[in-house]
């Protein structure tokens, strides 16, 4: 009788051991193909048991209880991290737990284009629902580097601003150290101001060194820059709203330190946030004697050294514009 009881005990032990091995070792490591990937958010301070229930409910794993005991037996209970996670179609319990322990959360991308103003950047950040928090009331024009930035759900909007500020300082310092002995500009601040004008004048990266050369040549000759984007910014600065109409001749008379038709030299601040290409174009411009440029009707510009040539080019542009607008 004792022998039979002992054999039964051994059998129960072996069956339990086999069950334990299958559930907590074999099933833990075994990968399965699920119908689809799953993206979900693990809230902060959620317990391992609650996480297991959530994962089972969302179809990430077959059993929340097995998840809980697997985590507990392996001592991972305090290592599970909150955040937004994406679990692929091919996954195992092991890969799910490892992802949660690593904090391998989903990162999103936000592209902030070159040439945006502080107001426009604030609006874009406020429109991104995955971010949270407010943005500082005052963001100095030209203090941010437009680029594509990554962020996680719930990250603060102000943190994106901080990343952009750090990126601008780093990029500008590197470019300044490389070109400072070659530029007539006296400071990094002047570089950003002129780069912001170049940024607004052309969307073609290949043109930026040429546009920069024209403005630098005009500065050397103490000629007013006479650039429309600064006048547009002057109105936006005065009216505190976007300039949404065509610039007129009378507009060029607006009394503003940003009106480069009236002032000589650079305006007091940048008029937008320039990108790296415009910053480098200002510090490393094309070698040219050109003093003028006008639109060519194809998105680019025609450059000239003399006012006579410029007048001819401008006349040609007016003809192109009339044709496009079907004017008499």
PDB file of C-alpha atoms in Angstrom:
ATOM      1  CA  UNK A   1       0.000   0.000   0.000  1.00  0.00           C
ATOM      2  CA  UNK A   2       2.812   2.350   0.921  1.00  0.00           C
ATOM      3  CA  UNK A   3       4.588   1.414  -2.313  1.00  0.00           C
ATOM      4  CA  UNK A   4       1.485   2.203  -4.388  1.00  0.00           C
ATOM      5  CA  UNK A   5       1.067   5.528  -2.584  1.00  0.00           C
ATOM      6  CA  UNK A   6       4.705   6.392  -3.237  1.00  0.00           C
ATOM      7  CA  UNK A   7       4.343   5.552  -6.930  1.00  0.00           C
ATOM      8  CA  UNK A   8       1.201   7.703  -7.114  1.00  0.00           C
ATOM      9  CA  UNK A   9       3.024  10.601  -5.453  1.00  0.00           C
ATOM     10  CA  UNK A  10       5.905  10.274  -7.921  1.00  0.00           C
ATOM     11  CA  UNK A  11       3.437  10.152 -10.825  1.00  0.00           C
ATOM     12  CA  UNK A  12       1.638  13.280  -9.583  1.00  0.00           C
ATOM     13  CA  UNK A  13       4.979  15.023  -9.149  1.00  0.00           C
ATOM     14  CA  UNK A  14       6.092  14.111 -12.676  1.00  0.00           C
ATOM     15  CA  UNK A  15       2.763  15.206 -14.154  1.00  0.00           C
ATOM     16  CA  UNK A  16       2.959  18.493 -12.248  1.00  0.00           C
ATOM     17  CA  UNK A  17       6.529  18.955 -13.399  1.00  0.00           C
ATOM     18  CA  UNK A  18       5.494  18.293 -17.002  1.00  0.00           C
ATOM     19  CA  UNK A  19       2.577  20.684 -16.709  1.00  0.00           C
ATOM     20  CA  UNK A  20       4.818  23.318 -15.170  1.00  0.00           C
ATOM     21  CA  UNK A  21       7.395  22.836 -17.936  1.00  0.00           C
ATOM     22  CA  UNK A  22       4.802  23.130 -20.693  1.00  0.00           C
ATOM     23  CA  UNK A  23       3.095  26.198 -19.272  1.00  0.00           C
ATOM     24  CA  UNK A  24       6.037  28.135 -17.888  1.00  0.00           C
ATOM     25  CA  UNK A  25       8.881  27.048 -20.181  1.00  0.00           C
ATOM     26  CA  UNK A  26       7.645  25.616 -23.481  1.00  0.00           C
ATOM     27  CA  UNK A  27       4.601  27.868 -23.904  1.00  0.00           C
ATOM     28  CA  UNK A  28       6.630  30.803 -22.552  1.00  0.00           C
ATOM     29  CA  UNK A  29       9.210  30.500 -25.340  1.00  0.00           C
ATOM     30  CA  UNK A  30       7.010  29.201 -28.159  1.00  0.00           C
ATOM     31  CA  UNK A  31       6.148  31.742 -30.853  1.00  0.00           C
ATOM     32  CA  UNK A  32       2.719  31.897 -32.449  1.00  0.00           C
ATOM     33  CA  UNK A  33       1.337  33.816 -35.408  1.00  0.00           C
ATOM     34  CA  UNK A  34      -1.612  35.999 -34.404  1.00  0.00           C
ATOM     35  CA  UNK A  35      -4.168  37.515 -36.827  1.00  0.00           C
ATOM     36  CA  UNK A  36      -2.670  41.003 -36.532  1.00  0.00           C
ATOM     37  CA  UNK A  37      -0.289  43.211 -34.645  1.00  0.00           C
ATOM     38  CA  UNK A  38      -1.674  44.955 -31.571  1.00  0.00           C
ATOM     39  CA  UNK A  39      -0.944  48.457 -30.310  1.00  0.00           C
ATOM     40  CA  UNK A  40      -2.001  49.373 -26.792  1.00  0.00           C
ATOM     41  CA  UNK A  41      -1.112  51.644 -23.909  1.00  0.00           C
ATOM     42  CA  UNK A  42       0.073  50.365 -20.524  1.00  0.00           C
ATOM     43  CA  UNK A  43      -0.870  53.082 -18.013  1.00  0.00           C
ATOM     44  CA  UNK A  44       1.630  54.150 -15.336  1.00  0.00           C
ATOM     45  CA  UNK A  45       1.647  52.215 -12.037  1.00  0.00           C
ATOM     46  CA  UNK A  46      -0.439  49.337 -13.432  1.00  0.00           C
ATOM     47  CA  UNK A  47       0.184  46.073 -11.560  1.00  0.00           C
ATOM     48  CA  UNK A  48       1.522  42.948 -13.274  1.00  0.00           C
ATOM     49  CA  UNK A  49      -1.812  41.237 -12.685  1.00  0.00           C
ATOM     50  CA  UNK A  50      -3.745  44.115 -14.283  1.00  0.00           C
ATOM     51  CA  UNK A  51      -1.307  44.210 -17.210  1.00  0.00           C
ATOM     52  CA  UNK A  52      -1.899  40.500 -17.775  1.00  0.00           C
ATOM     53  CA  UNK A  53      -5.659  41.012 -17.815  1.00  0.00           C
ATOM     54  CA  UNK A  54      -5.293  43.897 -20.298  1.00  0.00           C
ATOM     55  CA  UNK A  55      -2.975  41.917 -22.593  1.00  0.00           C
ATOM     56  CA  UNK A  56      -5.382  38.981 -22.645  1.00  0.00           C
ATOM     57  CA  UNK A  57      -8.376  41.247 -23.268  1.00  0.00           C
ATOM     58  CA  UNK A  58      -6.631  42.906 -26.243  1.00  0.00           C
ATOM     59  CA  UNK A  59      -5.587  39.553 -27.710  1.00  0.00           C
ATOM     60  CA  UNK A  60      -1.860  40.013 -27.181  1.00  0.00           C
ATOM     61  CA  UNK A  61      -1.526  36.798 -25.160  1.00  0.00           C
ATOM     62  CA  UNK A  62      -3.871  33.838 -24.536  1.00  0.00           C
ATOM     63  CA  UNK A  63      -3.770  33.947 -20.723  1.00  0.00           C
ATOM     64  CA  UNK A  64      -3.336  36.830 -18.318  1.00  0.00           C
ATOM     65  CA  UNK A  65      -2.876  34.423 -15.411  1.00  0.00           C
ATOM     66  CA  UNK A  66       0.037  32.633 -17.062  1.00  0.00           C
ATOM     67  CA  UNK A  67       1.530  36.052 -17.849  1.00  0.00           C
ATOM     68  CA  UNK A  68       1.217  37.091 -14.203  1.00  0.00           C
ATOM     69  CA  UNK A  69       2.803  33.922 -12.802  1.00  0.00           C
ATOM     70  CA  UNK A  70       5.516  33.913 -15.464  1.00  0.00           C
ATOM     71  CA  UNK A  71       6.433  37.465 -14.505  1.00  0.00           C
ATOM     72  CA  UNK A  72       6.257  36.734 -10.790  1.00  0.00           C
ATOM     73  CA  UNK A  73       8.289  33.504 -10.888  1.00  0.00           C
ATOM     74  CA  UNK A  74      11.022  35.205 -12.915  1.00  0.00           C
ATOM     75  CA  UNK A  75      11.158  38.264 -10.682  1.00  0.00           C
ATOM     76  CA  UNK A  76      10.083  40.701 -13.409  1.00  0.00           C
ATOM     77  CA  UNK A  77       7.136  42.195 -11.527  1.00  0.00           C
ATOM     78  CA  UNK A  78       8.821  45.527 -10.798  1.00  0.00           C
ATOM     79  CA  UNK A  79      10.485  45.799 -14.220  1.00  0.00           C
ATOM     80  CA  UNK A  80       7.381  46.191 -16.381  1.00  0.00           C
ATOM     81  CA  UNK A  81       7.242  49.702 -17.854  1.00  0.00           C
ATOM     82  CA  UNK A  82       4.311  51.833 -18.886  1.00  0.00           C
ATOM     83  CA  UNK A  83       3.893  53.354 -22.334  1.00  0.00           C
ATOM     84  CA  UNK A  84       2.538  52.682 -25.807  1.00  0.00           C
ATOM     85  CA  UNK A  85       3.568  49.295 -27.227  1.00  0.00           C
ATOM     86  CA  UNK A  86       3.176  47.609 -30.585  1.00  0.00           C
ATOM     87  CA  UNK A  87       3.253  43.795 -30.570  1.00  0.00           C
ATOM     88  CA  UNK A  88       3.871  42.120 -33.970  1.00  0.00           C
ATOM     89  CA  UNK A  89       1.840  39.247 -35.402  1.00  0.00           C
ATOM     90  CA  UNK A  90       4.626  36.775 -34.575  1.00  0.00           C
ATOM     91  CA  UNK A  91       5.108  36.847 -30.827  1.00  0.00           C
ATOM     92  CA  UNK A  92       5.601  34.712 -27.754  1.00  0.00           C
ATOM     93  CA  UNK A  93       4.897  35.297 -24.098  1.00  0.00           C
ATOM     94  CA  UNK A  94       8.644  35.664 -23.617  1.00  0.00           C
ATOM     95  CA  UNK A  95       8.941  38.367 -26.305  1.00  0.00           C
ATOM     96  CA  UNK A  96       5.959  40.249 -24.858  1.00  0.00           C
ATOM     97  CA  UNK A  97       7.439  40.273 -21.349  1.00  0.00           C
ATOM     98  CA  UNK A  98      10.909  41.211 -22.620  1.00  0.00           C
ATOM     99  CA  UNK A  99       9.453  44.129 -24.597  1.00  0.00           C
ATOM    100  CA  UNK A 100       7.651  45.403 -21.502  1.00  0.00           C
ATOM    101  CA  UNK A 101      10.773  45.054 -19.357  1.00  0.00           C
ATOM    102  CA  UNK A 102      12.964  46.874 -21.903  1.00  0.00           C
ATOM    103  CA  UNK A 103      10.451  49.665 -22.265  1.00  0.00           C
ATOM    104  CA  UNK A 104      10.515  49.128 -26.029  1.00  0.00           C
ATOM    105  CA  UNK A 105       7.752  51.653 -26.607  1.00  0.00           C
ATOM    106  CA  UNK A 106       6.405  53.098 -29.857  1.00  0.00           C
ATOM    107  CA  UNK A 107       8.075  56.280 -31.099  1.00  0.00           C
ATOM    108  CA  UNK A 108       6.252  58.675 -33.399  1.00  0.00           C
ATOM    109  CA  UNK A 109       7.699  61.146 -35.892  1.00  0.00           C
ATOM    110  CA  UNK A 110       6.903  64.831 -36.214  1.00  0.00           C
ATOM    111  CA  UNK A 111       8.328  66.821 -39.125  1.00  0.00           C
ATOM    112  CA  UNK A 112       8.585  70.569 -38.644  1.00  0.00           C
ATOM    113  CA  UNK A 113       9.454  72.151 -41.975  1.00  0.00           C
ATOM    114  CA  UNK A 114      12.076  74.808 -42.580  1.00  0.00           C
ATOM    115  CA  UNK A 115      10.787  78.350 -42.750  1.00  0.00           C
ATOM    116  CA  UNK A 116       7.986  78.052 -40.202  1.00  0.00           C
ATOM    117  CA  UNK A 117       7.468  80.858 -37.716  1.00  0.00           C
ATOM    118  CA  UNK A 118       7.178  80.355 -33.966  1.00  0.00           C
ATOM    119  CA  UNK A 119       3.409  80.817 -34.190  1.00  0.00           C
ATOM    120  CA  UNK A 120       3.136  78.108 -36.853  1.00  0.00           C
ATOM    121  CA  UNK A 121       5.298  75.669 -34.895  1.00  0.00           C
ATOM    122  CA  UNK A 122       3.213  76.197 -31.761  1.00  0.00           C
ATOM    123  CA  UNK A 123       0.035  75.459 -33.726  1.00  0.00           C
ATOM    124  CA  UNK A 124       1.515  72.230 -35.130  1.00  0.00           C
ATOM    125  CA  UNK A 125       2.614  71.060 -31.688  1.00  0.00           C
ATOM    126  CA  UNK A 126      -0.776  71.859 -30.188  1.00  0.00           C
ATOM    127  CA  UNK A 127      -2.485  69.916 -32.987  1.00  0.00           C
ATOM    128  CA  UNK A 128      -0.455  66.757 -32.258  1.00  0.00           C
ATOM    129  CA  UNK A 129      -2.775  64.836 -29.937  1.00  0.00           C
ATOM    130  CA  UNK A 130      -0.138  62.322 -28.855  1.00  0.00           C
ATOM    131  CA  UNK A 131       1.775  65.105 -27.086  1.00  0.00           C
ATOM    132  CA  UNK A 132       0.685  66.733 -23.856  1.00  0.00           C
ATOM    133  CA  UNK A 133       1.180  69.974 -21.952  1.00  0.00           C
ATOM    134  CA  UNK A 134       1.464  73.578 -23.007  1.00  0.00           C
ATOM    135  CA  UNK A 135       4.158  75.404 -24.942  1.00  0.00           C
ATOM    136  CA  UNK A 136       5.922  78.480 -23.589  1.00  0.00           C
ATOM    137  CA  UNK A 137       4.169  81.693 -24.596  1.00  0.00           C
ATOM    138  CA  UNK A 138       7.325  83.158 -26.119  1.00  0.00           C
ATOM    139  CA  UNK A 139       9.513  81.229 -28.549  1.00  0.00           C
ATOM    140  CA  UNK A 140      12.161  83.423 -30.085  1.00  0.00           C
ATOM    141  CA  UNK A 141      12.188  83.382 -33.876  1.00  0.00           C
ATOM    142  CA  UNK A 142      15.240  81.509 -35.148  1.00  0.00           C
ATOM    143  CA  UNK A 143      15.858  79.642 -31.884  1.00  0.00           C
ATOM    144  CA  UNK A 144      14.678  76.234 -33.160  1.00  0.00           C
ATOM    145  CA  UNK A 145      16.068  73.864 -35.795  1.00  0.00           C
ATOM    146  CA  UNK A 146      13.355  72.543 -38.137  1.00  0.00           C
ATOM    147  CA  UNK A 147      13.807  68.797 -38.547  1.00  0.00           C
ATOM    148  CA  UNK A 148      12.020  65.486 -38.050  1.00  0.00           C
ATOM    149  CA  UNK A 149      11.832  64.628 -34.356  1.00  0.00           C
ATOM    150  CA  UNK A 150      10.786  61.415 -32.633  1.00  0.00           C
ATOM    151  CA  UNK A 151       8.626  61.361 -29.538  1.00  0.00           C
ATOM    152  CA  UNK A 152       6.638  58.934 -27.422  1.00  0.00           C
ATOM    153  CA  UNK A 153       2.942  59.201 -26.597  1.00  0.00           C
ATOM    154  CA  UNK A 154       2.466  61.469 -23.612  1.00  0.00           C
ATOM    155  CA  UNK A 155       5.736  63.348 -24.068  1.00  0.00           C
ATOM    156  CA  UNK A 156       5.486  67.062 -23.328  1.00  0.00           C
ATOM    157  CA  UNK A 157       5.269  69.597 -26.121  1.00  0.00           C
ATOM    158  CA  UNK A 158       7.803  71.744 -24.335  1.00  0.00           C
ATOM    159  CA  UNK A 159      10.270  68.854 -24.494  1.00  0.00           C
ATOM    160  CA  UNK A 160      10.057  68.909 -28.300  1.00  0.00           C
ATOM    161  CA  UNK A 161      10.807  72.639 -28.183  1.00  0.00           C
ATOM    162  CA  UNK A 162      13.822  71.930 -25.957  1.00  0.00           C
ATOM    163  CA  UNK A 163      15.085  69.296 -28.412  1.00  0.00           C
ATOM    164  CA  UNK A 164      14.779  71.804 -31.262  1.00  0.00           C
ATOM    165  CA  UNK A 165      16.633  74.474 -29.299  1.00  0.00           C
ATOM    166  CA  UNK A 166      19.474  72.105 -28.445  1.00  0.00           C
ATOM    167  CA  UNK A 167      19.685  70.930 -32.066  1.00  0.00           C
ATOM    168  CA  UNK A 168      19.899  74.531 -33.318  1.00  0.00           C
ATOM    169  CA  UNK A 169      22.657  75.462 -30.866  1.00  0.00           C
ATOM    170  CA  UNK A 170      24.670  72.365 -31.759  1.00  0.00           C
ATOM    171  CA  UNK A 171      24.274  72.759 -35.534  1.00  0.00           C
ATOM    172  CA  UNK A 172      24.955  76.491 -35.492  1.00  0.00           C
ATOM    173  CA  UNK A 173      28.060  76.110 -33.309  1.00  0.00           C
ATOM    174  CA  UNK A 174      29.486  73.444 -35.615  1.00  0.00           C
ATOM    175  CA  UNK A 175      28.875  75.541 -38.741  1.00  0.00           C
ATOM    176  CA  UNK A 176      30.210  78.706 -37.104  1.00  0.00           C
ATOM    177  CA  UNK A 177      33.453  76.999 -36.070  1.00  0.00           C
ATOM    178  CA  UNK A 178      33.890  75.708 -39.623  1.00  0.00           C
ATOM    179  CA  UNK A 179      33.239  78.971 -41.478  1.00  0.00           C
ATOM    180  CA  UNK A 180      33.638  81.878 -39.015  1.00  0.00           C
ATOM    181  CA  UNK A 181      36.991  82.967 -40.484  1.00  0.00           C
ATOM    182  CA  UNK A 182      35.462  83.277 -43.975  1.00  0.00           C
ATOM    183  CA  UNK A 183      32.216  85.128 -43.294  1.00  0.00           C
ATOM    184  CA  UNK A 184      31.725  88.900 -43.083  1.00  0.00           C
ATOM    185  CA  UNK A 185      28.891  88.327 -40.620  1.00  0.00           C
ATOM    186  CA  UNK A 186      29.853  89.299 -37.103  1.00  0.00           C
ATOM    187  CA  UNK A 187      27.962  86.762 -35.016  1.00  0.00           C
ATOM    188  CA  UNK A 188      25.929  83.590 -35.013  1.00  0.00           C
ATOM    189  CA  UNK A 189      22.851  85.738 -34.429  1.00  0.00           C
ATOM    190  CA  UNK A 190      23.451  87.560 -37.719  1.00  0.00           C
ATOM    191  CA  UNK A 191      23.876  84.198 -39.447  1.00  0.00           C
ATOM    192  CA  UNK A 192      20.440  83.066 -38.280  1.00  0.00           C
ATOM    193  CA  UNK A 193      18.799  86.363 -39.280  1.00  0.00           C
ATOM    194  CA  UNK A 194      20.156  86.226 -42.831  1.00  0.00           C
ATOM    195  CA  UNK A 195      19.506  82.474 -43.094  1.00  0.00           C
ATOM    196  CA  UNK A 196      15.864  83.060 -42.175  1.00  0.00           C
ATOM    197  CA  UNK A 197      15.540  85.490 -45.097  1.00  0.00           C
ATOM    198  CA  UNK A 198      17.238  83.057 -47.484  1.00  0.00           C
ATOM    199  CA  UNK A 199      14.876  80.325 -46.250  1.00  0.00           C
ATOM    200  CA  UNK A 200      11.833  82.420 -47.095  1.00  0.00           C
ATOM    201  CA  UNK A 201      13.141  83.524 -50.495  1.00  0.00           C
ATOM    202  CA  UNK A 202      13.566  80.111 -52.098  1.00  0.00           C
ATOM    203  CA  UNK A 203      12.337  76.565 -51.692  1.00  0.00           C
ATOM    204  CA  UNK A 204      15.176  75.235 -53.857  1.00  0.00           C
ATOM    205  CA  UNK A 205      18.120  74.038 -51.800  1.00  0.00           C
ATOM    206  CA  UNK A 206      20.532  74.429 -54.728  1.00  0.00           C
ATOM    207  CA  UNK A 207      19.633  78.151 -54.978  1.00  0.00           C
ATOM    208  CA  UNK A 208      20.279  79.038 -51.362  1.00  0.00           C
ATOM    209  CA  UNK A 209      24.052  79.672 -51.657  1.00  0.00           C
ATOM    210  CA  UNK A 210      23.346  81.983 -54.623  1.00  0.00           C
ATOM    211  CA  UNK A 211      20.552  83.860 -52.821  1.00  0.00           C
ATOM    212  CA  UNK A 212      22.852  84.198 -49.797  1.00  0.00           C
ATOM    213  CA  UNK A 213      25.620  85.588 -52.017  1.00  0.00           C
ATOM    214  CA  UNK A 214      23.299  88.299 -53.371  1.00  0.00           C
ATOM    215  CA  UNK A 215      22.308  89.447 -49.891  1.00  0.00           C
ATOM    216  CA  UNK A 216      25.898  89.391 -48.628  1.00  0.00           C
ATOM    217  CA  UNK A 217      27.000  91.418 -51.652  1.00  0.00           C
ATOM    218  CA  UNK A 218      24.280  93.978 -50.951  1.00  0.00           C
ATOM    219  CA  UNK A 219      25.296  94.202 -47.290  1.00  0.00           C
ATOM    220  CA  UNK A 220      28.924  94.814 -48.288  1.00  0.00           C
ATOM    221  CA  UNK A 221      27.807  97.671 -50.558  1.00  0.00           C
ATOM    222  CA  UNK A 222      25.465  99.083 -47.888  1.00  0.00           C
ATOM    223  CA  UNK A 223      22.487  98.470 -50.168  1.00  0.00           C
ATOM    224  CA  UNK A 224      19.083  97.714 -48.622  1.00  0.00           C
ATOM    225  CA  UNK A 225      18.215  94.028 -48.922  1.00  0.00           C
ATOM    226  CA  UNK A 226      14.773  94.844 -50.375  1.00  0.00           C
ATOM    227  CA  UNK A 227      13.327  91.414 -49.697  1.00  0.00           C
ATOM    228  CA  UNK A 228       9.553  90.869 -49.642  1.00  0.00           C
ATOM    229  CA  UNK A 229       9.477  88.213 -46.876  1.00  0.00           C
ATOM    230  CA  UNK A 230      10.727  90.773 -44.342  1.00  0.00           C
ATOM    231  CA  UNK A 231       7.854  93.115 -45.235  1.00  0.00           C
ATOM    232  CA  UNK A 232       5.357  90.287 -44.873  1.00  0.00           C
ATOM    233  CA  UNK A 233       6.854  89.478 -41.472  1.00  0.00           C
ATOM    234  CA  UNK A 234       6.616  93.166 -40.529  1.00  0.00           C
ATOM    235  CA  UNK A 235       2.847  93.070 -41.038  1.00  0.00           C
ATOM    236  CA  UNK A 236       2.538  89.776 -39.154  1.00  0.00           C
ATOM    237  CA  UNK A 237       4.615  91.262 -36.338  1.00  0.00           C
ATOM    238  CA  UNK A 238       2.364  94.335 -36.182  1.00  0.00           C
ATOM    239  CA  UNK A 239      -1.017  92.640 -36.713  1.00  0.00           C
ATOM    240  CA  UNK A 240      -0.243  89.411 -34.807  1.00  0.00           C
ATOM    241  CA  UNK A 241      -1.895  87.326 -37.518  1.00  0.00           C
ATOM    242  CA  UNK A 242      -0.927  85.640 -40.805  1.00  0.00           C
ATOM    243  CA  UNK A 243      -0.436  87.836 -43.873  1.00  0.00           C
ATOM    244  CA  UNK A 244      -2.937  86.345 -46.299  1.00  0.00           C
ATOM    245  CA  UNK A 245      -3.000  88.712 -49.258  1.00  0.00           C
ATOM    246  CA  UNK A 246      -0.767  89.823 -52.125  1.00  0.00           C
ATOM    247  CA  UNK A 247       1.944  92.327 -51.241  1.00  0.00           C
ATOM    248  CA  UNK A 248       1.386  95.772 -52.802  1.00  0.00           C
ATOM    249  CA  UNK A 249       3.673  98.718 -53.553  1.00  0.00           C
ATOM    250  CA  UNK A 250       2.128 100.652 -50.667  1.00  0.00           C
ATOM    251  CA  UNK A 251       2.990  97.779 -48.334  1.00  0.00           C
ATOM    252  CA  UNK A 252       6.666  98.391 -49.078  1.00  0.00           C
ATOM    253  CA  UNK A 253       6.355 101.712 -47.233  1.00  0.00           C
ATOM    254  CA  UNK A 254       5.288 100.191 -43.902  1.00  0.00           C
ATOM    255  CA  UNK A 255       7.125 101.755 -40.975  1.00  0.00           C
ATOM    256  CA  UNK A 256       8.875  98.801 -39.372  1.00  0.00           C
ATOM    257  CA  UNK A 257      12.443  97.789 -38.476  1.00  0.00           C
ATOM    258  CA  UNK A 258      11.701  94.621 -40.483  1.00  0.00           C
ATOM    259  CA  UNK A 259      11.023  96.536 -43.702  1.00  0.00           C
ATOM    260  CA  UNK A 260      14.257  95.999 -45.618  1.00  0.00           C
ATOM    261  CA  UNK A 261      13.065  98.328 -48.375  1.00  0.00           C
ATOM    262  CA  UNK A 262      13.481 101.202 -45.907  1.00  0.00           C
ATOM    263  CA  UNK A 263      16.246 100.074 -43.558  1.00  0.00           C
ATOM    264  CA  UNK A 264      19.817  99.179 -44.402  1.00  0.00           C
ATOM    265  CA  UNK A 265      21.434  96.114 -42.949  1.00  0.00           C
ATOM    266  CA  UNK A 266      19.675  93.202 -41.299  1.00  0.00           C
ATOM    267  CA  UNK A 267      16.318  93.280 -39.512  1.00  0.00           C
ATOM    268  CA  UNK A 268      16.468  93.043 -35.697  1.00  0.00           C
ATOM    269  CA  UNK A 269      15.577  89.332 -35.459  1.00  0.00           C
ATOM    270  CA  UNK A 270      15.087  86.294 -37.693  1.00  0.00           C
ATOM    271  CA  UNK A 271      11.767  86.180 -39.557  1.00  0.00           C
ATOM    272  CA  UNK A 272      11.364  82.394 -39.298  1.00  0.00           C
ATOM    273  CA  UNK A 273      13.205  79.255 -38.218  1.00  0.00           C
ATOM    274  CA  UNK A 274      15.732  78.421 -40.978  1.00  0.00           C
ATOM    275  CA  UNK A 275      16.995  74.923 -41.678  1.00  0.00           C
ATOM    276  CA  UNK A 276      20.572  73.689 -41.732  1.00  0.00           C
ATOM    277  CA  UNK A 277      20.924  74.157 -45.515  1.00  0.00           C
ATOM    278  CA  UNK A 278      20.117  77.871 -45.269  1.00  0.00           C
ATOM    279  CA  UNK A 279      22.443  78.345 -42.301  1.00  0.00           C
ATOM    280  CA  UNK A 280      25.280  76.735 -44.227  1.00  0.00           C
ATOM    281  CA  UNK A 281      24.439  78.684 -47.397  1.00  0.00           C
ATOM    282  CA  UNK A 282      24.878  81.960 -45.526  1.00  0.00           C
ATOM    283  CA  UNK A 283      28.233  80.873 -44.095  1.00  0.00           C
ATOM    284  CA  UNK A 284      29.438  79.267 -47.319  1.00  0.00           C
ATOM    285  CA  UNK A 285      27.785  81.236 -50.145  1.00  0.00           C
ATOM    286  CA  UNK A 286      28.336  80.936 -53.859  1.00  0.00           C
ATOM    287  CA  UNK A 287      31.176  83.080 -55.192  1.00  0.00           C
ATOM    288  CA  UNK A 288      29.224  85.607 -57.226  1.00  0.00           C
ATOM    289  CA  UNK A 289      28.995  89.329 -57.969  1.00  0.00           C
ATOM    290  CA  UNK A 290      25.225  89.251 -58.446  1.00  0.00           C
ATOM    291  CA  UNK A 291      23.160  91.892 -56.671  1.00  0.00           C
ATOM    292  CA  UNK A 292      19.654  91.099 -57.909  1.00  0.00           C
ATOM    293  CA  UNK A 293      17.306  88.190 -58.517  1.00  0.00           C
ATOM    294  CA  UNK A 294      13.730  87.750 -59.648  1.00  0.00           C
ATOM    295  CA  UNK A 295      11.394  84.774 -60.060  1.00  0.00           C
ATOM    296  CA  UNK A 296      11.759  82.869 -63.329  1.00  0.00           C
ATOM    297  CA  UNK A 297       8.237  81.435 -63.394  1.00  0.00           C
ATOM    298  CA  UNK A 298       9.309  77.845 -62.728  1.00  0.00           C
ATOM    299  CA  UNK A 299       9.922  78.030 -58.984  1.00  0.00           C
ATOM    300  CA  UNK A 300      13.479  79.308 -59.305  1.00  0.00           C
ATOM    301  CA  UNK A 301      15.125  82.675 -59.889  1.00  0.00           C
ATOM    302  CA  UNK A 302      17.111  84.600 -62.500  1.00  0.00           C
ATOM    303  CA  UNK A 303      20.175  86.421 -61.146  1.00  0.00           C
ATOM    304  CA  UNK A 304      21.897  89.557 -62.406  1.00  0.00           C
ATOM    305  CA  UNK A 305      24.789  91.887 -61.576  1.00  0.00           C
ATOM    306  CA  UNK A 306      23.296  95.168 -62.763  1.00  0.00           C
ATOM    307  CA  UNK A 307      20.004  96.941 -62.294  1.00  0.00           C
ATOM    308  CA  UNK A 308      19.582  97.132 -66.070  1.00  0.00           C
ATOM    309  CA  UNK A 309      19.778  93.342 -66.375  1.00  0.00           C
ATOM    310  CA  UNK A 310      17.474  93.004 -63.391  1.00  0.00           C
ATOM    311  CA  UNK A 311      14.889  95.305 -64.999  1.00  0.00           C
ATOM    312  CA  UNK A 312      14.917  93.189 -68.139  1.00  0.00           C
ATOM    313  CA  UNK A 313      14.499  90.011 -66.079  1.00  0.00           C
ATOM    314  CA  UNK A 314      11.728  91.621 -64.066  1.00  0.00           C
ATOM    315  CA  UNK A 315       9.921  92.633 -67.255  1.00  0.00           C
ATOM    316  CA  UNK A 316      10.122  89.054 -68.463  1.00  0.00           C
ATOM    317  CA  UNK A 317       8.725  87.832 -65.150  1.00  0.00           C
ATOM    318  CA  UNK A 318       5.753  90.206 -65.439  1.00  0.00           C
ATOM    319  CA  UNK A 319       4.968  88.762 -68.874  1.00  0.00           C
ATOM    320  CA  UNK A 320       5.115  85.225 -67.483  1.00  0.00           C
ATOM    321  CA  UNK A 321       2.905  86.213 -64.549  1.00  0.00           C
ATOM    322  CA  UNK A 322       0.306  87.857 -66.807  1.00  0.00           C
ATOM    323  CA  UNK A 323       0.196  84.767 -68.971  1.00  0.00           C
ATOM    324  CA  UNK A 324      -0.291  82.508 -65.948  1.00  0.00           C
ATOM    325  CA  UNK A 325      -3.047  84.716 -64.543  1.00  0.00           C
ATOM    326  CA  UNK A 326      -4.608  85.229 -68.002  1.00  0.00           C
ATOM    327  CA  UNK A 327      -4.319  88.987 -67.629  1.00  0.00           C
ATOM    328  CA  UNK A 328      -4.604  91.321 -70.666  1.00  0.00           C
TER     329      UNK A 328
END
